[in-house]
């Protein structure tokens, strides 16, 4: 690693101040520390968010579940409020990486990083969640702006994500077997305001699928999803799968997610 200084702010205000002077936020370190070890990242200083107790909370607030940015994947997977309000989210968290990754990785780190194959961004987008930061509240539809890119400013710290509680939801991941990231993952959520379908792993960033949403708004059934033709034009091809294969997976995983959401 290149040399860096290490800070452990005691409040979000201190963390935001450090971010404003060039520090990188350190959450679970599962991506950031690996990038630094490979010398792909060279931050002058790290601000470890692990000392800010408020950031790890998980609570139900009316019709929403508010999960702190520093909530570890393992904590989300096992939390009673998550299991009862949005079991699909607990299920998603329970299948991220391996035990070590789940013990360290955080919701805020995953969302800020916006890896195009990460699981959480699809839940944030499909559930129409709100990303709460040290400066403002950002709707999911405005948050993810491209591959590893978000609407966050340099000096902005995610403090929590507020997830509206849906009537039905499920996440189906077809995993890349080595990393367990999504080759294709589909999160489907149905609420009073309609159906939202978010796809991860298939392209250069998480995206909603308008055709699947239209079909599932008419009929929330696996058959309705199966009737939608998935265009492979903008999907990724790599050593793991062709664009056509990923397009088929988008269809199949959506059908499976709807069946699972219906229980
Ligand atoms: C082997 C392996 C397998 C994995 N498998 C999966 C998988 O199956 N599915 C999946 O979704 N993910 C997977 N991951 C990713 C992992 O779960 C983490 O979500 C991810 O590494 C980022 O979270 P972190 O808490 O470690 O963040 P860090 O690595 O600490 O930070 C990542 C980035 O986010 C920024 N950041 C962190 N917190 C905040 C904040 N509160 N506000 C603003 N910026 C912030 C940091 O500055 C940094 O730029 C895997 C990782 C590994 C190493």
Tab-separated table of C-alpha atoms and ligand atoms in Angstrom:
chain	number	residue	atom	x	y	z
A	1	UNK	CA	0.000	0.000	0.000
A	2	UNK	CA	0.979	3.636	-0.393
A	3	UNK	CA	1.307	5.514	2.908
A	4	UNK	CA	-1.845	7.083	4.363
A	5	UNK	CA	-3.019	8.542	7.648
A	6	UNK	CA	-5.750	6.869	9.677
A	7	UNK	CA	-8.532	8.800	11.430
A	8	UNK	CA	-11.349	7.513	13.567
A	9	UNK	CA	-14.036	10.239	13.674
A	10	UNK	CA	-16.534	10.089	16.536
A	11	UNK	CA	-19.395	11.783	14.669
A	12	UNK	CA	-20.862	12.046	11.168
A	13	UNK	CA	-20.001	15.780	11.164
A	14	UNK	CA	-16.336	14.963	11.801
A	15	UNK	CA	-16.379	12.258	9.126
A	16	UNK	CA	-17.906	14.689	6.603
A	17	UNK	CA	-15.285	17.311	7.497
A	18	UNK	CA	-12.515	14.762	6.896
A	19	UNK	CA	-14.149	13.726	3.610
A	20	UNK	CA	-14.117	17.398	2.608
A	21	UNK	CA	-10.350	17.459	3.094
A	22	UNK	CA	-9.721	14.419	0.909
A	23	UNK	CA	-10.150	11.463	3.294
A	24	UNK	CA	-11.818	8.288	2.013
A	25	UNK	CA	-14.474	6.782	4.223
A	26	UNK	CA	-13.493	3.317	5.475
A	27	UNK	CA	-16.502	1.075	6.153
A	28	UNK	CA	-15.984	-2.713	5.944
A	29	UNK	CA	-12.841	-2.275	3.851
A	30	UNK	CA	-13.811	-5.225	1.657
A	31	UNK	CA	-13.340	-3.215	-1.531
A	32	UNK	CA	-11.346	-0.198	-0.424
A	33	UNK	CA	-8.500	-2.031	1.353
A	34	UNK	CA	-8.150	-4.551	-1.482
A	35	UNK	CA	-7.921	-1.663	-3.995
A	36	UNK	CA	-5.264	-0.004	-1.837
A	37	UNK	CA	-3.280	-3.224	-1.523
A	38	UNK	CA	-3.289	-3.487	-5.319
A	39	UNK	CA	-2.242	0.180	-5.484
A	40	UNK	CA	-5.358	0.958	-7.503
A	41	UNK	CA	-6.397	3.497	-4.863
A	42	UNK	CA	-4.129	6.001	-3.161
A	43	UNK	CA	-6.150	7.999	-0.620
A	44	UNK	CA	-4.069	10.383	1.526
A	45	UNK	CA	-6.116	9.394	4.565
A	46	UNK	CA	-8.834	7.026	5.701
A	47	UNK	CA	-11.680	7.976	8.043
A	48	UNK	CA	-12.848	4.793	9.765
A	49	UNK	CA	-16.624	5.015	10.302
A	50	UNK	CA	-16.525	2.075	12.727
A	51	UNK	CA	-16.380	4.367	15.763
A	52	UNK	CA	-19.719	6.091	15.062
A	53	UNK	CA	-22.184	3.888	16.916
A	54	UNK	CA	-25.317	5.580	15.489
A	55	UNK	CA	-24.442	4.446	11.979
A	56	UNK	CA	-24.959	0.740	12.647
A	57	UNK	CA	-28.583	0.873	13.806
A	58	UNK	CA	-31.525	-0.933	12.198
A	59	UNK	CA	-35.041	0.219	13.059
A	60	UNK	CA	-38.600	0.220	11.821
A	61	UNK	CA	-40.015	3.745	11.287
A	62	UNK	CA	-43.698	3.549	10.349
A	63	UNK	CA	-43.944	2.065	6.860
A	64	UNK	CA	-40.200	1.979	6.343
A	65	UNK	CA	-37.158	0.100	7.514
A	66	UNK	CA	-34.211	2.379	8.223
A	67	UNK	CA	-30.845	0.640	8.085
A	68	UNK	CA	-27.661	2.437	9.144
A	69	UNK	CA	-24.824	2.745	6.659
A	70	UNK	CA	-22.495	0.722	8.912
A	71	UNK	CA	-24.911	-2.191	9.354
A	72	UNK	CA	-22.923	-5.276	8.387
A	73	UNK	CA	-24.444	-7.727	5.892
A	74	UNK	CA	-24.553	-10.399	8.627
A	75	UNK	CA	-26.511	-8.054	10.927
A	76	UNK	CA	-29.066	-7.268	8.203
A	77	UNK	CA	-29.442	-10.974	7.415
A	78	UNK	CA	-30.284	-11.830	11.012
A	79	UNK	CA	-32.166	-8.764	12.300
A	80	UNK	CA	-35.708	-9.543	13.473
A	81	UNK	CA	-37.178	-6.325	12.001
A	82	UNK	CA	-35.640	-6.990	8.594
A	83	UNK	CA	-36.777	-10.614	8.645
A	84	UNK	CA	-40.346	-9.609	9.444
A	85	UNK	CA	-40.691	-6.406	7.368
A	86	UNK	CA	-38.629	-7.154	4.235
A	87	UNK	CA	-37.476	-10.790	4.322
A	88	UNK	CA	-36.202	-10.420	0.746
A	89	UNK	CA	-33.612	-7.949	2.025
A	90	UNK	CA	-32.465	-10.304	4.791
A	91	UNK	CA	-32.231	-13.065	2.198
A	92	UNK	CA	-30.160	-10.849	-0.119
A	93	UNK	CA	-27.760	-9.951	2.700
A	94	UNK	CA	-27.457	-13.597	3.765
A	95	UNK	CA	-26.126	-14.552	0.316
A	96	UNK	CA	-23.519	-11.843	-0.187
A	97	UNK	CA	-20.005	-13.265	-0.546
A	98	UNK	CA	-18.907	-15.555	2.256
A	99	UNK	CA	-19.074	-15.352	6.062
A	100	UNK	CA	-16.011	-13.158	6.333
A	101	UNK	CA	-17.314	-10.682	3.768
A	102	UNK	CA	-20.713	-10.613	5.493
A	103	UNK	CA	-19.081	-10.015	8.872
A	104	UNK	CA	-17.256	-6.922	7.599
A	105	UNK	CA	-19.065	-5.556	4.528
A	106	UNK	CA	-21.641	-2.822	5.076
A	107	UNK	CA	-24.776	-1.501	3.403
A	108	UNK	CA	-23.299	2.006	3.058
A	109	UNK	CA	-20.056	0.711	1.561
A	110	UNK	CA	-21.909	-1.415	-0.956
A	111	UNK	CA	-24.235	1.383	-2.025
A	112	UNK	CA	-21.444	4.012	-2.190
A	113	UNK	CA	-19.225	1.663	-4.162
A	114	UNK	CA	-22.005	0.768	-6.649
A	115	UNK	CA	-20.214	-2.225	-8.117
A	116	UNK	CA	-22.171	-3.178	-11.268
A	117	UNK	CA	-22.498	-6.757	-9.951
A	118	UNK	CA	-23.346	-5.915	-6.314
A	119	UNK	CA	-26.593	-7.081	-4.752
A	120	UNK	CA	-27.721	-4.156	-2.556
A	121	UNK	CA	-28.060	-1.553	-5.339
A	122	UNK	CA	-30.814	-3.680	-6.906
A	123	UNK	CA	-32.729	-3.749	-3.604
A	124	UNK	CA	-32.329	0.002	-3.111
A	125	UNK	CA	-33.602	0.664	-6.641
A	126	UNK	CA	-36.433	-1.892	-6.731
A	127	UNK	CA	-37.756	-0.935	-3.311
A	128	UNK	CA	-37.654	2.769	-4.215
A	129	UNK	CA	-35.496	3.434	-1.164
A	130	UNK	CA	-34.059	6.778	-0.083
A	131	UNK	CA	-30.341	7.180	0.568
A	132	UNK	CA	-29.839	9.463	3.569
A	133	UNK	CA	-26.549	11.351	3.724
A	134	UNK	CA	-24.825	13.930	5.856
A	135	UNK	CA	-26.271	16.566	3.478
A	136	UNK	CA	-29.607	15.395	2.051
A	137	UNK	CA	-31.966	12.608	1.074
A	138	UNK	CA	-31.455	11.094	-2.382
A	139	UNK	CA	-34.131	8.998	-4.128
A	140	UNK	CA	-32.831	5.672	-5.443
A	141	UNK	CA	-33.798	6.661	-8.991
A	142	UNK	CA	-31.358	9.598	-8.762
A	143	UNK	CA	-28.604	7.878	-6.801
A	144	UNK	CA	-26.974	5.295	-9.110
A	145	UNK	CA	-25.412	7.153	-12.025
A	146	UNK	CA	-23.224	4.521	-13.712
A	147	UNK	CA	-20.520	1.936	-13.168
A	148	UNK	CA	-18.990	2.572	-9.706
A	149	UNK	CA	-20.609	6.034	-9.892
A	150	UNK	CA	-23.231	7.645	-7.666
A	151	UNK	CA	-24.746	11.063	-7.006
A	152	UNK	CA	-22.637	11.427	-3.833
A	153	UNK	CA	-20.448	14.522	-3.533
A	154	UNK	CA	-16.824	14.108	-2.433
A	155	UNK	CA	-17.596	15.377	1.064
A	156	UNK	CA	-20.871	13.478	1.519
A	157	UNK	CA	-21.270	10.533	3.892
A	158	UNK	CA	-24.122	8.022	3.672
A	159	UNK	CA	-25.692	7.681	7.108
A	160	UNK	CA	-28.593	5.300	6.389
A	161	UNK	CA	-30.947	3.926	3.759
A	162	UNK	CA	-34.709	4.057	4.253
A	163	UNK	CA	-36.560	1.180	2.579
A	164	UNK	CA	-40.356	1.454	2.142
A	165	UNK	CA	-41.924	-1.864	3.145
A	166	UNK	CA	-43.410	-3.611	0.081
A	167	UNK	CA	-46.328	-6.047	-0.003
A	168	UNK	CA	-44.288	-8.580	-1.996
A	169	UNK	CA	-40.583	-8.750	-2.770
A	170	UNK	CA	-37.866	-11.213	-3.667
A	171	UNK	CA	-34.294	-11.243	-4.914
A	172	UNK	CA	-32.936	-13.974	-7.153
A	173	UNK	CA	-29.225	-14.055	-7.833
A	174	UNK	CA	-27.485	-16.234	-10.375
A	175	UNK	CA	-24.064	-16.002	-8.831
A	176	UNK	CA	-20.615	-15.924	-10.272
A	177	UNK	CA	-19.386	-19.006	-8.406
A	178	UNK	CA	-15.923	-17.733	-7.409
A	179	UNK	CA	-16.906	-14.370	-5.902
A	180	UNK	CA	-20.643	-14.889	-5.386
A	181	UNK	CA	-21.287	-11.475	-6.920
A	182	UNK	CA	-24.259	-11.470	-9.291
A	183	UNK	CA	-23.736	-12.731	-12.822
A	184	UNK	CA	-27.338	-11.541	-12.973
A	185	UNK	CA	-29.481	-10.637	-9.979
A	186	UNK	CA	-33.080	-9.448	-10.146
A	187	UNK	CA	-34.914	-7.738	-7.301
A	188	UNK	CA	-38.683	-7.522	-7.740
A	189	UNK	CA	-40.853	-5.411	-5.413
A	190	UNK	CA	-44.599	-4.847	-5.416
A	191	UNK	CA	-46.254	-2.126	-3.367
A	192	UNK	CA	-49.368	0.035	-3.511
A	193	UNK	CA	-47.600	2.294	-6.015
A	194	UNK	CA	-46.817	-0.568	-8.418
A	195	UNK	CA	-44.134	-3.059	-9.354
A	196	UNK	CA	-40.456	-2.204	-9.688
A	197	UNK	CA	-37.842	-4.541	-11.173
A	198	UNK	CA	-34.134	-3.819	-10.776
A	199	UNK	CA	-31.393	-5.813	-12.473
A	200	UNK	CA	-27.769	-6.057	-11.352
A	201	UNK	CA	-24.772	-7.834	-12.870
A	202	UNK	CA	-26.098	-7.743	-16.434
A	203	UNK	CA	-24.818	-4.354	-17.585
A	204	UNK	CA	-22.522	-1.508	-16.565
A	205	UNK	CA	-24.665	-0.618	-13.591
A	206	UNK	CA	-27.922	-1.484	-11.903
A	207	UNK	CA	-31.025	-0.595	-13.940
A	208	UNK	CA	-34.817	-0.835	-13.861
A	209	UNK	CA	-36.527	-2.823	-16.619
A	210	UNK	CA	-39.517	-0.902	-17.981
A	211	UNK	CA	-40.886	-3.824	-20.029
A	212	UNK	CA	-40.906	-6.232	-17.096
A	213	UNK	CA	-42.443	-3.594	-14.821
A	214	UNK	CA	-45.252	-2.889	-17.328
A	215	UNK	CA	-46.038	-6.588	-17.731
A	216	UNK	CA	-45.939	-7.295	-13.987
A	217	UNK	CA	-48.115	-4.275	-13.235
A	218	UNK	CA	-50.794	-5.881	-15.427
A	219	UNK	CA	-50.322	-9.354	-13.999
A	220	UNK	CA	-47.935	-10.154	-11.166
A	221	UNK	CA	-47.174	-13.688	-12.315
A	222	UNK	CA	-44.103	-15.572	-13.568
A	223	UNK	CA	-45.955	-16.136	-16.866
A	224	UNK	CA	-46.309	-12.387	-17.437
A	225	UNK	CA	-42.548	-11.966	-16.876
A	226	UNK	CA	-41.799	-14.889	-19.221
A	227	UNK	CA	-43.709	-13.184	-22.040
A	228	UNK	CA	-41.375	-10.162	-22.025
A	229	UNK	CA	-38.562	-10.285	-24.557
A	230	UNK	CA	-35.277	-9.113	-23.004
A	231	UNK	CA	-33.097	-7.118	-25.387
A	232	UNK	CA	-29.426	-8.144	-25.093
A	233	UNK	CA	-28.080	-5.104	-26.961
A	234	UNK	CA	-26.752	-3.161	-23.968
A	235	UNK	CA	-25.879	-6.155	-21.780
A	236	UNK	CA	-22.344	-7.272	-20.935
A	237	UNK	CA	-20.397	-10.087	-22.548
A	238	UNK	CA	-17.331	-11.382	-20.724
A	239	UNK	CA	-15.494	-14.613	-19.922
A	240	UNK	CA	-18.357	-15.663	-17.641
A	241	UNK	CA	-21.359	-15.150	-19.928
A	242	UNK	CA	-22.436	-13.665	-23.236
A	243	UNK	CA	-24.973	-10.838	-23.489
A	244	UNK	CA	-27.560	-13.302	-24.851
A	245	UNK	CA	-26.997	-15.624	-21.893
A	246	UNK	CA	-27.396	-12.708	-19.482
A	247	UNK	CA	-30.587	-11.599	-21.267
A	248	UNK	CA	-32.021	-15.078	-20.749
A	249	UNK	CA	-30.974	-14.952	-17.092
A	250	UNK	CA	-32.779	-11.627	-16.616
A	251	UNK	CA	-35.972	-13.300	-17.794
A	252	UNK	CA	-35.520	-16.514	-15.812
A	253	UNK	CA	-34.455	-14.793	-12.592
A	254	UNK	CA	-37.408	-12.399	-12.812
A	255	UNK	CA	-39.819	-15.288	-13.212
A	256	UNK	CA	-38.248	-17.014	-10.231
A	257	UNK	CA	-38.295	-13.822	-8.153
A	258	UNK	CA	-41.994	-13.274	-8.823
A	259	UNK	CA	-42.790	-16.888	-7.913
A	260	UNK	CA	-40.750	-16.514	-4.713
A	261	UNK	CA	-42.377	-13.166	-3.849
A	262	UNK	CA	-45.812	-14.776	-4.200
A	263	UNK	CA	-44.644	-17.439	-1.757
B	1	LIG	C1	-14.732	-11.964	-1.839
B	1	LIG	C2	-15.825	-10.941	-1.912
B	1	LIG	C3	-17.093	-11.355	-2.303
B	1	LIG	C4	-18.137	-10.420	-2.361
B	1	LIG	N1	-19.371	-10.845	-2.767
B	1	LIG	C5	-20.374	-9.951	-2.880
B	1	LIG	C6	-21.685	-10.352	-3.291
B	1	LIG	O1	-21.957	-11.527	-3.504
B	1	LIG	N2	-22.622	-9.386	-3.394
B	1	LIG	C7	-22.373	-8.077	-3.101
B	1	LIG	O2	-23.286	-7.256	-3.207
B	1	LIG	N3	-21.174	-7.671	-2.682
B	1	LIG	C8	-20.171	-8.563	-2.568
B	1	LIG	N4	-18.947	-8.153	-2.118
B	1	LIG	C9	-18.785	-6.713	-1.733
B	1	LIG	C10	-18.879	-6.511	-0.216
B	1	LIG	O3	-19.971	-7.172	0.296
B	1	LIG	C11	-19.024	-5.025	0.221
B	1	LIG	O4	-20.353	-4.590	0.096
B	1	LIG	C12	-18.205	-4.099	-0.537
B	1	LIG	O5	-16.877	-4.565	-0.508
B	1	LIG	C13	-18.234	-2.631	-0.008
B	1	LIG	O6	-18.587	-2.520	1.349
B	1	LIG	P1	-17.550	-2.182	2.502
B	1	LIG	O7	-18.362	-1.921	3.684
B	1	LIG	O8	-16.496	-3.207	2.598
B	1	LIG	O9	-16.943	-0.781	1.977
B	1	LIG	P2	-15.443	-0.247	1.874
B	1	LIG	O10	-14.597	-1.173	1.074
B	1	LIG	O11	-14.934	0.166	3.199
B	1	LIG	O12	-15.741	1.080	1.011
B	1	LIG	C14	-16.130	1.002	-0.353
B	1	LIG	C15	-16.283	2.420	-0.921
B	1	LIG	O13	-17.420	3.068	-0.346
B	1	LIG	C16	-17.043	4.269	0.328
B	1	LIG	N5	-17.892	4.343	1.532
B	1	LIG	C17	-18.029	3.376	2.471
B	1	LIG	N6	-18.958	3.741	3.382
B	1	LIG	C18	-19.396	4.972	3.008
B	1	LIG	C19	-20.361	5.865	3.547
B	1	LIG	N7	-21.069	5.562	4.659
B	1	LIG	N8	-20.567	7.044	2.929
B	1	LIG	C20	-19.874	7.339	1.800
B	1	LIG	N9	-18.955	6.532	1.230
B	1	LIG	C21	-18.723	5.357	1.831
B	1	LIG	C22	-15.560	4.104	0.625
B	1	LIG	O14	-14.913	5.352	0.785
B	1	LIG	C23	-15.097	3.345	-0.606
B	1	LIG	O15	-14.923	4.222	-1.690
B	1	LIG	C24	-17.897	-9.048	-2.015
B	1	LIG	C25	-16.625	-8.637	-1.614
B	1	LIG	C26	-15.588	-9.572	-1.551
B	1	LIG	C27	-14.225	-9.121	-1.087
